[in-house]
Amino acid sequence: MVDVLLGLQWGDEGKGKIVDFFAPQYDLIARFQGGPNAGHTLYVKDKKIVLHQIPSGIFHEKTLNLIGNGVVLDPVTLKRECETVASFGVDFRKNLYISERTNLILPTHRALDKASEASKGNEKIGSTLKGIGPAYMDKTGRNALRVGDILDKNFTTQYIKLRLKHQKLLDSMNFHEDISNWEEEFFEAVEFMRSFNIVNGEYFINEKISSGKSVMAEGAQGSMLDVDFGTFPFVTSSNTISAGVCTGLGVAPQKIREVIGVTKAYCTRVGSGPFPTELEDATGEELRKLGSEFGATTGRPRRCGWIDLVALKFAGMVNGVTQLVMTKADVLDSFTELKVCETYKINGKETSEVPYQMSKLNIEPVYKSFKGWNLDISGISAYEELPDSMKKYVAYINNYLNTKVKYISTGPGREQIILAP
Ligand code: GDP
Ligand code: IMO
Ligand code: MG
């Protein structure tokens, strides 16, 4: 069976740490969408590592890792990541598999991303500039090159053909930067990838499932960045929700068991777009400082605010979340008052539904207040020892979402996690 672990907000919920925590219980961890726009942080021997494309199970010797067909893969970033994990003694040639159907990010995709964002001016998405949008456009436009193609002797010819197409677009957007360095790196990295375990991903994963192995699908980004259900157009270009697992790995829906939704105890967003509970004041600044809220991929400061139960309930619905993990609860330790958004007020009317076009509406969050716990919880390992006011906060969220918070994360370390009864 396949359990899915994904983010319920606008990304950076702490998925990397949680997958790393769960990984010993699984035979295979598989990424099903996204690409190097993701930055999943985990700690190995007190050293911080940020993974962008390699699944977060890579540090567990007995766990295999698969980059699925739904991912857009940048060979250059992959090579760099492999070098990092190898420096920790990880034998990635043994534990990492790539689907031959995975689409490639080319240097010109990165250039197109940059040119597209520049052309949007104030309306830019705030993309990570990793080439995600243009790479997915070439997939749905049926032009893309895929990992399996690198084994074809005509790969360079195919590359040049697509590059010429891209060049015309770049010229029309007045993008004239020299990207020959990027191309040099790209071909070096493609050569490096040729000796990888490139597999027929859908057979690979289904054989594991039918022989009784346990699989965890690791989401990237968050549900509110989903191309269909997120805050369009300020979203990423893939289906980040649980349905993406089926198309991104070739797994049938009835093979999915648990859908584990990860949420911060508050909320953040990086890049442009609507964020109803954003705090542009000293409290928001405090959350950013205490939570070290700076992007793991781009280093940009993350926008911070209170937890948004309207958006979380919506994410629970579209994903079919069966259990919750609440991360970064420790970041709230020193606040005397906490707030949770229960409804949105739009044009004077309260609603508990996420509207169609959030970016065109003036949404006023309606809050319920909670007393803070004023206690350092980062060293607590038993649920019973957590302060009552925190238990009340969590119980309220459980009740509102009609789904239980099963784990509470109290720090970035692997062991800083509490099982709730
Ligand atoms: P991801 O993209 O969902 O994997 O999340 P990121 O790695 O981008 O961002 C999460 C950040 O929070 C990382 O710096 C983690 O080390 C850190 N983190 C994860 N869980 C916790 C937690 O419970 N408490 C604190 N203080 N930090 C955490
Ligand atoms: P993880 O997996 C947070 C955001 C970007 C931008 C929008 C589109 O670490 O949670 P893209 O580069 O995908 O075209 O950017 O999506 N974004 C993320 N925000 N965490 C991520 O990944 C993100 N990946 C993309 O900031 O607003
Ligand atoms: Mg991240």
mmCIF file of C-alpha atoms in Angstrom, residues 29 42 50 62 83 93 119 143 160 238 255 293 341 391 395 397 412:
data_model
loop_
_atom_site.group_PDB
_atom_site.id
_atom_site.type_symbol
_atom_site.label_atom_id
_atom_site.label_comp_id
_atom_site.label_asym_id
_atom_site.label_seq_id
_atom_site.Cartn_x
_atom_site.Cartn_y
_atom_site.Cartn_z
ATOM 1 C CA ILE A 29 9.941 6.758 -0.627
ATOM 2 C CA LEU A 42 16.424 17.494 7.380
ATOM 3 C CA VAL A 50 18.318 20.607 2.033
ATOM 4 C CA LYS A 62 17.303 0.123 3.977
ATOM 5 C CA GLU A 83 27.524 14.831 -4.337
ATOM 6 C CA ARG A 93 23.680 4.497 -6.991
ATOM 7 C CA SER A 119 7.680 40.209 -18.366
ATOM 8 C CA ASN A 143 7.484 18.641 -26.588
ATOM 9 C CA ILE A 160 19.004 21.187 -30.188
ATOM 10 C CA SER A 238 1.785 20.555 -10.816
ATOM 11 C CA LYS A 255 -3.657 1.456 -3.508
ATOM 12 C CA GLU A 293 11.332 31.518 8.123
ATOM 13 C CA CYS A 341 -8.774 31.864 11.441
ATOM 14 C CA LYS A 391 -3.618 20.688 24.209
ATOM 15 C CA ALA A 395 -8.012 19.845 20.287
ATOM 16 C CA ILE A 397 -8.006 22.239 15.429
ATOM 17 C CA PRO A 412 13.876 20.558 13.557
#
